[in-house]
Structures are given as C-alpha cells and as structure tokens.
PDB file of C-alpha atoms in Angstrom:
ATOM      1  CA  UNK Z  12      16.428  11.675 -17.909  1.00 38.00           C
ATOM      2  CA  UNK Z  13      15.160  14.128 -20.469  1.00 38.00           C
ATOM      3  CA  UNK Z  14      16.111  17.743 -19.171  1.00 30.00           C
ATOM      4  CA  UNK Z  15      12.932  19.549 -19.746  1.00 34.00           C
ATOM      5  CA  UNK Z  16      11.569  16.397 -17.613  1.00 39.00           C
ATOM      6  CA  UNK Z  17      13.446  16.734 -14.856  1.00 33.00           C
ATOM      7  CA  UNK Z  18      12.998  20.325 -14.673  1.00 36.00           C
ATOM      8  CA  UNK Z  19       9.157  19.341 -14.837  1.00 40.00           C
ATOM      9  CA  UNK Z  20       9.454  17.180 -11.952  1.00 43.00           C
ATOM     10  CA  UNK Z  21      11.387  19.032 -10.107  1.00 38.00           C
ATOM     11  CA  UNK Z  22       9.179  22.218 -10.091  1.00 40.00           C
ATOM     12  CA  UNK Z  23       6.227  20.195  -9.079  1.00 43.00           C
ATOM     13  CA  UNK Z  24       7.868  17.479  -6.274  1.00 42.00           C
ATOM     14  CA  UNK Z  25       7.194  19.645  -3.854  1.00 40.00           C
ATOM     15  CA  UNK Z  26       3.183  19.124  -4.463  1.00 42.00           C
ATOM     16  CA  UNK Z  27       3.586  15.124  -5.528  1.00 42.00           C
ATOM     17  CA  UNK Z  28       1.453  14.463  -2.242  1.00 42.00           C
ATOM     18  CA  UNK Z  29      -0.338  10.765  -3.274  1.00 42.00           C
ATOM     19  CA  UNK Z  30      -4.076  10.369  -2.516  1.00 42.00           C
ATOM     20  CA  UNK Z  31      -2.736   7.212  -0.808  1.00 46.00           C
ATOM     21  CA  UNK Z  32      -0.652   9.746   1.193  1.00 47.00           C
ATOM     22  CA  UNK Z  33      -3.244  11.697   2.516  1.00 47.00           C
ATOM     23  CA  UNK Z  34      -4.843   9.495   4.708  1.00 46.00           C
ATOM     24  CA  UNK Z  35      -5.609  10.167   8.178  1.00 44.00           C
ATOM     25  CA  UNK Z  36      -4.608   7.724  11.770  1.00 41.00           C
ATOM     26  CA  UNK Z  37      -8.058   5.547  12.194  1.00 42.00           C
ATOM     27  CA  UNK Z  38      -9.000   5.094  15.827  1.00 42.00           C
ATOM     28  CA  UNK Z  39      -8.664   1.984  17.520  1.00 42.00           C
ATOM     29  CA  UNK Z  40     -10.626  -0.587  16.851  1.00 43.00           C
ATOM     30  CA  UNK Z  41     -11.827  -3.420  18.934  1.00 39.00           C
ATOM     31  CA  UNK Z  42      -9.476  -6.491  19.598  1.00 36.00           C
ATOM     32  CA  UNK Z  43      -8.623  -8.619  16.532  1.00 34.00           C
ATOM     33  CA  UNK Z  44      -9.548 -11.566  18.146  1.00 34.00           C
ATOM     34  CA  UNK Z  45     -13.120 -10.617  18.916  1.00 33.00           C
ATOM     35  CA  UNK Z  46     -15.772 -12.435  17.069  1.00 29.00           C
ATOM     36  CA  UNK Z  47     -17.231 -11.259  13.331  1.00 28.00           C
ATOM     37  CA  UNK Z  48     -19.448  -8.396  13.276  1.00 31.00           C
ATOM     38  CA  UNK Z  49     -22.695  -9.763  12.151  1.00 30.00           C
ATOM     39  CA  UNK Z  50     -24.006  -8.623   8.569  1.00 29.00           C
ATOM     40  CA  UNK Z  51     -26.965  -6.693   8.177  1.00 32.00           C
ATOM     41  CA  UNK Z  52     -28.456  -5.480   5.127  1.00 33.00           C
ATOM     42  CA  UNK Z  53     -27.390  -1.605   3.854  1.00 39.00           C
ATOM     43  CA  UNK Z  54     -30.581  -1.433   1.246  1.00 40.00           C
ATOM     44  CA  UNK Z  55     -31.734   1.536   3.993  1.00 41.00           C
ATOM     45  CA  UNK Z  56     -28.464   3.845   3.772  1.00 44.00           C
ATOM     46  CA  UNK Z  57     -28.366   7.160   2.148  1.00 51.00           C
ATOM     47  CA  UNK Z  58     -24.787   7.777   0.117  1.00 58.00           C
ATOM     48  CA  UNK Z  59     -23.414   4.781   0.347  1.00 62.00           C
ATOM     49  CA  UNK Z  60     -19.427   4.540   0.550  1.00 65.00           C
ATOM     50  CA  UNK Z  61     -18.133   2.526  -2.553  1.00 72.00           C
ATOM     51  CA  UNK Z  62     -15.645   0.583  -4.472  1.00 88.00           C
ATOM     52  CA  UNK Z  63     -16.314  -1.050  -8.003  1.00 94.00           C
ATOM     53  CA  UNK Z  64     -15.181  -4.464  -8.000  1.00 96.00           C
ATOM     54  CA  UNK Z  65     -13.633  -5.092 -10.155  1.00 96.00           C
ATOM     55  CA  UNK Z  66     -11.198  -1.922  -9.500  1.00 95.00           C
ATOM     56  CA  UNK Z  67     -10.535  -3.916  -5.847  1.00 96.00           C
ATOM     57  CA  UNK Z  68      -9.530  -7.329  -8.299  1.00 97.00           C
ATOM     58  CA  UNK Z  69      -6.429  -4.867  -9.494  1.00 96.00           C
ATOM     59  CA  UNK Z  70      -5.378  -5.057  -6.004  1.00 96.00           C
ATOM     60  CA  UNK Z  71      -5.567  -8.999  -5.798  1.00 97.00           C
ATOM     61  CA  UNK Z  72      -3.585  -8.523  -9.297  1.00 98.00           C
ATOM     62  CA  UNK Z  73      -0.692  -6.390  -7.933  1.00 98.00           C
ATOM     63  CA  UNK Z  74      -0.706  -8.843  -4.640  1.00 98.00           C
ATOM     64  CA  UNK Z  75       0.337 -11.305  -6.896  1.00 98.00           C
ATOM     65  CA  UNK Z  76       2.425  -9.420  -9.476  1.00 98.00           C
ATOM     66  CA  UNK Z  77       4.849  -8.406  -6.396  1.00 98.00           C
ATOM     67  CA  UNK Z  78       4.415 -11.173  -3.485  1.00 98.00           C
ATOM     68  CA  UNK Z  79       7.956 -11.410  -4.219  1.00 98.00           C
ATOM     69  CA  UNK Z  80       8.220  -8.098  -2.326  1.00 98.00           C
ATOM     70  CA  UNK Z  81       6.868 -10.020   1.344  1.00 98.00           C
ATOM     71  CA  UNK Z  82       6.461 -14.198   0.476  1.00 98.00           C
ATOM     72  CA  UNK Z  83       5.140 -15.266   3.600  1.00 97.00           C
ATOM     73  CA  UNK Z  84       2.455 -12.320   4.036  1.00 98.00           C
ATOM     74  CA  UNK Z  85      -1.277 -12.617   3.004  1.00 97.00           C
ATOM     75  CA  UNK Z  86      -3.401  -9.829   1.792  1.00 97.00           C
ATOM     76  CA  UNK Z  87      -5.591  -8.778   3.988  1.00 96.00           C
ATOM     77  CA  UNK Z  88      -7.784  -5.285   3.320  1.00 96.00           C
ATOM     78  CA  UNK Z  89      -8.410  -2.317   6.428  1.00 92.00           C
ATOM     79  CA  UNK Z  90     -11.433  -0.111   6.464  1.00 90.00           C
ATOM     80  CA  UNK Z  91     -10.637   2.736   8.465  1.00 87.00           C
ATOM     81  CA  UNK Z  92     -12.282   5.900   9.860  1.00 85.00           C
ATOM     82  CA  UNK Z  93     -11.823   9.203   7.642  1.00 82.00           C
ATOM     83  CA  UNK Z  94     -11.070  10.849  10.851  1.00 76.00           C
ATOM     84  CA  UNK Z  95      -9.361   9.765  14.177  1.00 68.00           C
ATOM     85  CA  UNK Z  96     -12.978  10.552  16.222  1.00 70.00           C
ATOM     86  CA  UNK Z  97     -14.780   8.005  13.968  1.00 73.00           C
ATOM     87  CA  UNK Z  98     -15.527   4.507  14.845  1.00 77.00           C
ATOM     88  CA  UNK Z  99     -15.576   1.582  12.996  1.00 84.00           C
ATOM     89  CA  UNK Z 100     -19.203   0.327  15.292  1.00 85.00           C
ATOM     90  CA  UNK Z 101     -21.333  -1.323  13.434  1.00 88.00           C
ATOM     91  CA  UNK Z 102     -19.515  -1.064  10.109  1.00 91.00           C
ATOM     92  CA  UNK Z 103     -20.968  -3.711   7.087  1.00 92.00           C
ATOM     93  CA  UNK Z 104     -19.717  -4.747   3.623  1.00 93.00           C
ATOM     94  CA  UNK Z 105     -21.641  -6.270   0.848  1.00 94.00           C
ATOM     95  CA  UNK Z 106     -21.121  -6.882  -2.927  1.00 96.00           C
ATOM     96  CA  UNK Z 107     -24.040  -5.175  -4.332  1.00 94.00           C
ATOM     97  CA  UNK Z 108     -25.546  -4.992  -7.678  1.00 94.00           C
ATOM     98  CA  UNK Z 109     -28.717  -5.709  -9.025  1.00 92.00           C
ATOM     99  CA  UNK Z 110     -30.578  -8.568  -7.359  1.00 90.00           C
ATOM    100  CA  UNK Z 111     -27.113  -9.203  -6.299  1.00 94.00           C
ATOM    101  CA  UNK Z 112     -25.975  -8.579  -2.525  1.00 95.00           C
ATOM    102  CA  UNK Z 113     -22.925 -10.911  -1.553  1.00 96.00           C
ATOM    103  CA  UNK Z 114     -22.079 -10.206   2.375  1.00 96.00           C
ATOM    104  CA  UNK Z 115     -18.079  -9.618   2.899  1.00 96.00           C
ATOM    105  CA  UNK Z 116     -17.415 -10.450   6.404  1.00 95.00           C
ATOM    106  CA  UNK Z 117     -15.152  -7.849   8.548  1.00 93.00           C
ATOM    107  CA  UNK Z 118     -13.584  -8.545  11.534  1.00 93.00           C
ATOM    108  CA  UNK Z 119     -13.720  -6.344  14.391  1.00 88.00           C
ATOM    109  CA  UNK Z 120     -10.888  -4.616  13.816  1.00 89.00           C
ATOM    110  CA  UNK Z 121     -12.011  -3.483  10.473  1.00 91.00           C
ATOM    111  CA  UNK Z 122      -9.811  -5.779   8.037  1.00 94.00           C
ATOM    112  CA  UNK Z 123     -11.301  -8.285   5.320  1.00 96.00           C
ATOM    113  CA  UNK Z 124     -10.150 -10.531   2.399  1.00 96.00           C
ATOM    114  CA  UNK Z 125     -11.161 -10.751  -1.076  1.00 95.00           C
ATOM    115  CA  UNK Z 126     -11.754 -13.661  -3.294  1.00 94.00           C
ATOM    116  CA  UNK Z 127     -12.380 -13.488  -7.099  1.00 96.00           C
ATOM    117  CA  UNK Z 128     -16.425 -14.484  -7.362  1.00 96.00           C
ATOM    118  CA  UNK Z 129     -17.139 -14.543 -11.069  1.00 96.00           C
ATOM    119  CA  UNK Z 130     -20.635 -13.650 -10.335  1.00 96.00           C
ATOM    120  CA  UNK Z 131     -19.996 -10.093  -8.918  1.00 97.00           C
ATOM    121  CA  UNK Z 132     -17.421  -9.842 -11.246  1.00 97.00           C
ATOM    122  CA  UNK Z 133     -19.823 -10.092 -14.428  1.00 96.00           C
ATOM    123  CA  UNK Z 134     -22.920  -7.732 -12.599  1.00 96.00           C
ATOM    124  CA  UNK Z 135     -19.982  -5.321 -12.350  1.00 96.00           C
ATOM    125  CA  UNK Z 136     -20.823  -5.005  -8.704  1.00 96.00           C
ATOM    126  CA  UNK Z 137     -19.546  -2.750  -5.916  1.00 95.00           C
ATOM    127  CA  UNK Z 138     -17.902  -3.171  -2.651  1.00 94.00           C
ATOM    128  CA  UNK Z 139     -20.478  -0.615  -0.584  1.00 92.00           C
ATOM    129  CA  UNK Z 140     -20.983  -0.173   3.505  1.00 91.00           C
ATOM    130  CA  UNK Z 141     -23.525   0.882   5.454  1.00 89.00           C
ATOM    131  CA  UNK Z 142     -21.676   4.234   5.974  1.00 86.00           C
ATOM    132  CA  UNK Z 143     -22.025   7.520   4.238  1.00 83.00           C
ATOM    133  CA  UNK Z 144     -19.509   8.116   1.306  1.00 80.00           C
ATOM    134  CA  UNK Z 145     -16.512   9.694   2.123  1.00 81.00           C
ATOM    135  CA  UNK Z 146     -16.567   8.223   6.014  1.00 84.00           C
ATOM    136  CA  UNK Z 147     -14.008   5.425   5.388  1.00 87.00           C
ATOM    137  CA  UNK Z 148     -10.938   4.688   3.537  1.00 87.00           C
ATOM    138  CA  UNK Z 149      -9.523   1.458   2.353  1.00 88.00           C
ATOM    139  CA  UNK Z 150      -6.162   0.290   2.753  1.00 89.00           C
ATOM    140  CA  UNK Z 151      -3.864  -2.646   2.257  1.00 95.00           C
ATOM    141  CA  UNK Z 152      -2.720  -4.824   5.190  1.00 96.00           C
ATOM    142  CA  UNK Z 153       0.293  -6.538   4.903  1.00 98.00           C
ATOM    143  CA  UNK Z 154       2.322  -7.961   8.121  1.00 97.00           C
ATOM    144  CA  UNK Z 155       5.026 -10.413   8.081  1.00 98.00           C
ATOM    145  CA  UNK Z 156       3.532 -12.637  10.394  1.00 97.00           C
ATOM    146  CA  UNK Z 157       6.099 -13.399  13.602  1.00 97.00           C
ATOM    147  CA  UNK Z 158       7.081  -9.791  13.980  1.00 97.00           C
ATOM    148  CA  UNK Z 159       6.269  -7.568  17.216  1.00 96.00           C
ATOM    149  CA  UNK Z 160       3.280  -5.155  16.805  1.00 94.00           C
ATOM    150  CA  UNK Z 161       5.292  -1.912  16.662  1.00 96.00           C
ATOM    151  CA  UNK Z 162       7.669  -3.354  14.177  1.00 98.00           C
ATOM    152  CA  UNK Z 163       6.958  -2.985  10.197  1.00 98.00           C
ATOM    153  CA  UNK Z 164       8.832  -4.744   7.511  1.00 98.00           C
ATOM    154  CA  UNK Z 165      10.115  -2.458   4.442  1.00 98.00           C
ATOM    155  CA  UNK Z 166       8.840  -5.388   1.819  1.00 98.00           C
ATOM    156  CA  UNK Z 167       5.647  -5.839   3.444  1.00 98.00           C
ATOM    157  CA  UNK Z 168       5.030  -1.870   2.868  1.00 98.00           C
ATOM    158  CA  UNK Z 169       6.620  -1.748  -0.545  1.00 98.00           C
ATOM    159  CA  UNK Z 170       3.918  -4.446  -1.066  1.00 98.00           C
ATOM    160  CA  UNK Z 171       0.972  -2.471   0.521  1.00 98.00           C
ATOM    161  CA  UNK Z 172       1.984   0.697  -1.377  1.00 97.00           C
ATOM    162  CA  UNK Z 173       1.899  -1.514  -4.875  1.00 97.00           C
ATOM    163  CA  UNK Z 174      -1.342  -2.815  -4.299  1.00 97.00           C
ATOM    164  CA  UNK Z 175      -2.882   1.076  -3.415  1.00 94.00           C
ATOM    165  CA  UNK Z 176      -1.507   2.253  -6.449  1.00 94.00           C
ATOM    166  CA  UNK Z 177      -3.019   0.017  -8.558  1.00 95.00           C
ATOM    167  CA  UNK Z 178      -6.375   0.668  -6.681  1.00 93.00           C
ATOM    168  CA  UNK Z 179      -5.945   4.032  -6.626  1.00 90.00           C
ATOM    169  CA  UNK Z 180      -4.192   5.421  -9.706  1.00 90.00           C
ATOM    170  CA  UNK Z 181      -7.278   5.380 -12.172  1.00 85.00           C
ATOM    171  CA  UNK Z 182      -9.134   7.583  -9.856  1.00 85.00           C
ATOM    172  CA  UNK Z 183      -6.568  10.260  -9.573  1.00 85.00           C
ATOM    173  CA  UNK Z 184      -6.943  13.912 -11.555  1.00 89.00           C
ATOM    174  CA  UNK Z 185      -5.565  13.043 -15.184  1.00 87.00           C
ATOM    175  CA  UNK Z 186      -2.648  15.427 -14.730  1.00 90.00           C
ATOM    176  CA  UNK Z 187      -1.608  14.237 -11.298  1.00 88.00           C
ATOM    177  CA  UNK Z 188      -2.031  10.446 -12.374  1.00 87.00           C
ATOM    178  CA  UNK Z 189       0.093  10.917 -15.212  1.00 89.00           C
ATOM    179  CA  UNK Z 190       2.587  13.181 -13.111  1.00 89.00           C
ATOM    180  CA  UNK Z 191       3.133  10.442 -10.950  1.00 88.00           C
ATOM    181  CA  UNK Z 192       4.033   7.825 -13.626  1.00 89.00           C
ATOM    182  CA  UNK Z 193       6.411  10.508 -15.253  1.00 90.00           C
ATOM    183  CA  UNK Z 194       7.955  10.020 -11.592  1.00 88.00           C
ATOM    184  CA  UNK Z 195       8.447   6.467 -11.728  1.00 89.00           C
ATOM    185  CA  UNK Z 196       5.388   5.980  -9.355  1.00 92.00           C
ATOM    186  CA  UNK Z 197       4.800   6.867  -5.567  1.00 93.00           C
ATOM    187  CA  UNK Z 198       6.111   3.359  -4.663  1.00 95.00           C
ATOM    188  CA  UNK Z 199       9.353   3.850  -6.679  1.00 95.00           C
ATOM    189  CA  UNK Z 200      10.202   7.618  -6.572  1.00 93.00           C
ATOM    190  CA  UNK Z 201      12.354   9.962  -4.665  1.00 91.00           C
ATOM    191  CA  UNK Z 202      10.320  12.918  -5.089  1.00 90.00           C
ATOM    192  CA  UNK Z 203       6.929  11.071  -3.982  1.00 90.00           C
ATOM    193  CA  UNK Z 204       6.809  10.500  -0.343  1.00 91.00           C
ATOM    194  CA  UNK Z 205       4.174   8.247   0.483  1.00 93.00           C
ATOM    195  CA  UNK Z 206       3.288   8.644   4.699  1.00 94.00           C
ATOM    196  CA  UNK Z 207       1.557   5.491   6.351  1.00 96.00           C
ATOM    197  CA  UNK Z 208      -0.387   6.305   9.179  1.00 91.00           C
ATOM    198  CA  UNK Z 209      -0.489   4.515  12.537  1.00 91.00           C
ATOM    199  CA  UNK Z 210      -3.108   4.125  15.277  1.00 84.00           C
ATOM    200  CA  UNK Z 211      -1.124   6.232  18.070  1.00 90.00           C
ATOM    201  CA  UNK Z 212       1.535   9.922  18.117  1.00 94.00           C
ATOM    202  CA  UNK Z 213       4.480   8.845  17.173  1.00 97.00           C
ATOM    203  CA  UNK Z 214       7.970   9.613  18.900  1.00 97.00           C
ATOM    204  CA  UNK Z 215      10.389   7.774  16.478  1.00 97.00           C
ATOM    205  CA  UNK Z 216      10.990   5.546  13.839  1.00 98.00           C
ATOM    206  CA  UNK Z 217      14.066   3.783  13.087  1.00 98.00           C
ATOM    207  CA  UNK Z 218      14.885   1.519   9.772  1.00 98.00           C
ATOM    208  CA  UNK Z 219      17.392  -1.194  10.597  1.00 98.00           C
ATOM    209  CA  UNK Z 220      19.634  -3.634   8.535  1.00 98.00           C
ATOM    210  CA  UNK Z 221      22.262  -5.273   9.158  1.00 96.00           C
ATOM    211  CA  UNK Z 222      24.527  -2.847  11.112  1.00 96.00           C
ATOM    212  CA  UNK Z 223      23.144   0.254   9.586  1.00 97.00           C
ATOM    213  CA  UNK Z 224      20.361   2.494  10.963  1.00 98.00           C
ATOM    214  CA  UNK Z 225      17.964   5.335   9.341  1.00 98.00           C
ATOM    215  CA  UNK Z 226      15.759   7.683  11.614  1.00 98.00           C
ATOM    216  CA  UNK Z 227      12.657   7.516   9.348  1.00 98.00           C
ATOM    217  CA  UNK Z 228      10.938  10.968   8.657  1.00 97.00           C
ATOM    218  CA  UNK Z 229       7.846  11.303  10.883  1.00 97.00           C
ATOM    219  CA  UNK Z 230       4.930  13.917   9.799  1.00 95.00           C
ATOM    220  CA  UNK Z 231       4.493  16.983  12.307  1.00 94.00           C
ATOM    221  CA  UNK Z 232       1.334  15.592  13.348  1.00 93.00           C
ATOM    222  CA  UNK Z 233       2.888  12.818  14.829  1.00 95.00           C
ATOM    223  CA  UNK Z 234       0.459  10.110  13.431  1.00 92.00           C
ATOM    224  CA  UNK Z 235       2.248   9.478  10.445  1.00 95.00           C
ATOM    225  CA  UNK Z 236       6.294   7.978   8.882  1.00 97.00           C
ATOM    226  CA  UNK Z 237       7.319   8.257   5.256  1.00 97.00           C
ATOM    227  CA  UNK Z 238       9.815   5.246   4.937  1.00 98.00           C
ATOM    228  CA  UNK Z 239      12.614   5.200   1.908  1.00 97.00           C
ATOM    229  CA  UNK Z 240      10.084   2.622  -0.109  1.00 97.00           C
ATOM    230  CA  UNK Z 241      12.127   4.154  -3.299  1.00 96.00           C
ATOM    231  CA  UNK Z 242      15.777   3.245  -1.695  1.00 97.00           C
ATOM    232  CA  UNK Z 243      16.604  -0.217  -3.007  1.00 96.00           C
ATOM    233  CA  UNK Z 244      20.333   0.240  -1.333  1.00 97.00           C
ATOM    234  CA  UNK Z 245      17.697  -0.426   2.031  1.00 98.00           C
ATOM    235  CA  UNK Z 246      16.614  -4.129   1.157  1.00 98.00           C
ATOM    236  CA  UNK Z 247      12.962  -5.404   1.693  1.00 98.00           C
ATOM    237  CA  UNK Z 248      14.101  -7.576   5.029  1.00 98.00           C
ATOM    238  CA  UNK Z 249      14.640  -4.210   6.648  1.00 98.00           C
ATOM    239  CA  UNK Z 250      12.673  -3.567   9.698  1.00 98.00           C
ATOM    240  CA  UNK Z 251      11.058   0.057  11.125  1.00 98.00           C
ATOM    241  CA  UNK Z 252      11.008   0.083  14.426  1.00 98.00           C
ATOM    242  CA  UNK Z 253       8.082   2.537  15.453  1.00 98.00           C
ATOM    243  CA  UNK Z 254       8.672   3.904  18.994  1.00 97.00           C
ATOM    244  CA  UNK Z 255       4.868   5.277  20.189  1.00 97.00           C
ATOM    245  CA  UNK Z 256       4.870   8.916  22.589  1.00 94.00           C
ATOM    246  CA  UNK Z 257       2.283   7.441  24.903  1.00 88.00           C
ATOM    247  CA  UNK Z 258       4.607   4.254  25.637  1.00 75.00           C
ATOM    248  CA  UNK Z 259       7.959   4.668  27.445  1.00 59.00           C
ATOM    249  CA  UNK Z 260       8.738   1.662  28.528  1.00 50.00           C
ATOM    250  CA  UNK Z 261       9.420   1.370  24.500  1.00 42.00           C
ATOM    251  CA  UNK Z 262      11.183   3.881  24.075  1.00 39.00           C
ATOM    252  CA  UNK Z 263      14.347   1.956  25.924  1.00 41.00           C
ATOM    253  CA  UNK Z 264      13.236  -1.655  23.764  1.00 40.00           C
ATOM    254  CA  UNK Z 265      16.093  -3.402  21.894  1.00 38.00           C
ATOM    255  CA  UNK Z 266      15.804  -2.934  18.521  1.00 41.00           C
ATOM    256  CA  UNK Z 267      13.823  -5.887  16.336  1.00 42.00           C
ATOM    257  CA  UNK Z 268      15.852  -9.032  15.440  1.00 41.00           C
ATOM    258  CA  UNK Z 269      16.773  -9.822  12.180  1.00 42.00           C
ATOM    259  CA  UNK Z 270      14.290 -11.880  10.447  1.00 42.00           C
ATOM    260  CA  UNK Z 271      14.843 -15.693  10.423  1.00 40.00           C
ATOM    261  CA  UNK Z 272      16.615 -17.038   7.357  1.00 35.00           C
ATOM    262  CA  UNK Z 273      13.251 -18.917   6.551  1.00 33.00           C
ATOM    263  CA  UNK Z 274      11.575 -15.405   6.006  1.00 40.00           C
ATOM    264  CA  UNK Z 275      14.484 -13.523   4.013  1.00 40.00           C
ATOM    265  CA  UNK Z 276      13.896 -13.710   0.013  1.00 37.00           C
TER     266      UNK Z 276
END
C-alpha cells in the first residue's frame, strides 16, 4: 500500500464507523409464523419512510454477485424499529409512484422479499411505509436454514454485509463513501468494524471452526457483535455462537455442530 495511504487510513480508522454499523437492536416482533399483516393504503401518511427502487434492485444484484458466500440461503429483507421501544404494529409497504401503488407483503415479524417488477422499475418507484421517515431501518436477512436460532453463520453475514453496502454506499457523505473504498470496503477491511445487532443483551459470542475458537467483540451496550467478516484465515462455514444475558440455561449449551457436508461450499 501507498505510504501516504496508509497513513491516511490509519489516522481516520478510528472514525470508519459504517452507516450500516450504526444501527440500533429492533424489539421483538410477533412470531414468524403468524399470519400476513394485511395491507392498507399509506396515501394518508405525513413523511413517509423511503427507498428508491431501484437502489433496493442493487441489493438483489449483490445477492447474486456473492451467493457463493451462503448457497443454500435466500434473501429475505428486515424492517426494523429505529429504536428498541418502537414496534413494528401495523407496519405497511407499497411500491409507490404515480398512479402506481404495488402492495409488498410483510410478515409479522417484519421481513419481506423482493422480486424485479419491470413496471416499478420504469416509474422509478419507491419502496415507502406507512411510518414517518427516519422510524425504520432496512436490513438484509440471511440464515442458513437448519441452524439453531442463537447460532449465525460467518458466510451468511459476509453475505448480508455485501448486499447493505451496495444499498447503502451511494447514500453515504462523498468523503466517507470514498474513505471506505480506499479501505477495501466495510465487508473486507480490518480497520472497518461493521456491528450486527441482535434482538436481546448479549453475554458472549464465540466463532468456531474446526478446533479453533474466537471470543467475538461485543459492543458495551450489549445489543450488538462485530465478527472478523475481513479474516478470510476464518472460513465462511464458521459458526458464532451468540450466548444471550437473559438466558442461562445457554450459557452451559454445547457449542453448534459443524455444518453438514451438503451445506459446506
């Protein structure tokens, strides 16, 4: 590396916090399995929160461009609360623009999928709730499907950070965007730590593979763990296993199994 860019990078890595980093825990939401929330129009609500379009499509894009990164996961979408006291009640999506309003359904625990729907597409339409702007975030949701609910594959976030870059990056201050891509990117650099948030405090996280363990960094507030997406020497197949305050009995599991050979790349 250039010297006068490492010495740029390293003056400001302390500060190379990620939008996509600093997202608050969402409460719970309802159980997954509970049935659709019904769609209702949002013609009546004042400061809409919105997404263009076709700036969610670049997420579908990077999906794709790096599925390599967890094979057997979909992509699902979470809307989440700004702040842990929100709730997610009553929460629609639509893709509006004019004389156009396409209902998105969301389940009850605030996830959705995309398709591509060349008609929004070409009206340049957005993805907009019934909320006020700046009420929910959007995330990726990627899961492995067959692991245990406090277990999180290293791929399968690897993935989700991809696809928030991509989302995210062209929204970003110009000097911060570009800082990060001098970096390498939040999903590929050492001196970008990107924390995922979780529903409940936190007591531990621990990356396994193979024989070897990592305690995983947890934020002070408890509700958040930055895992080493930048460390290839930790491979994607690794699993976090994410030990919750409020749950003892947890705290003395066994650690994850390996995945089966049908899952590994």
């Amino acid at each position: 590396m250039h010297f006068s860019r490492f010495c740029l990078l390293v003056s400001l890595s302390a500060g190379l916090l990620p939008a996509m980093a600093q997202e608050q825990a969402a409460a719970p939401g309802d159980p997954v399995n509970q049935e659709m929330q019904q769609i209702v129009d949002v013609q009546g609500t004042r400061d809409p929160d919105l997404r263009p379009y076709r700036t969610m499509l670049k997420g579908l894009d990077a999906y794709a461009d790096h599925q390599r990164l967890a094979p057997d996961a979909p992509l699902r979408f979470m809307l989440v609360p700004a702040t842990p006291q929100a709730r997610l009640d009553g929460v629609t999506l639509h893709l509006s623009a004019d004389n156009l309003s396409i209902p998105v359904p969301l389940a009850a625990d605030g996830s959705f999928t995309l398709t591509r729907d060349k008609t929004a597409y070409d009206a340049n339409a957005d993805l907009v709730s019934n909320k006020k702007r700046d009420t929910l975030r959007w995330r990726a949701d990627i899961h492995t499907p067959g692991l245990p609910a406090n277990v999180r594959r290293l791929g399968d976030l690897r993935l989700e950070c991809e696809i928030r870059w991509a989302v995210e990056q062209d929204q970003l201050p110009f000097v911060r965007r570009n800082l990060f891509r001098l970096a390498g990117g939040p999903c590929h650099s050492s001196l970008i730590h990107v924390p995922f948030p979780v529903l409940r405090k936190l007591l531990a996280v621990q990356a396994r593979s193979g024989e070897r363990t990592l305690d995983i960094r947890v934020t002070q507030d408890r509700q958040r763990f930055v895992p080493p997406l930048h460390d290839v020497t930790w491979d994607d197949n690794t699993l976090l296993t994410l030990t919750y305050a409020d749950d003892g009995k947890m705290a003395g599991a066994a650690p994850a199994a390996p995945l089966k050979a049908a899952q590994r790349q």
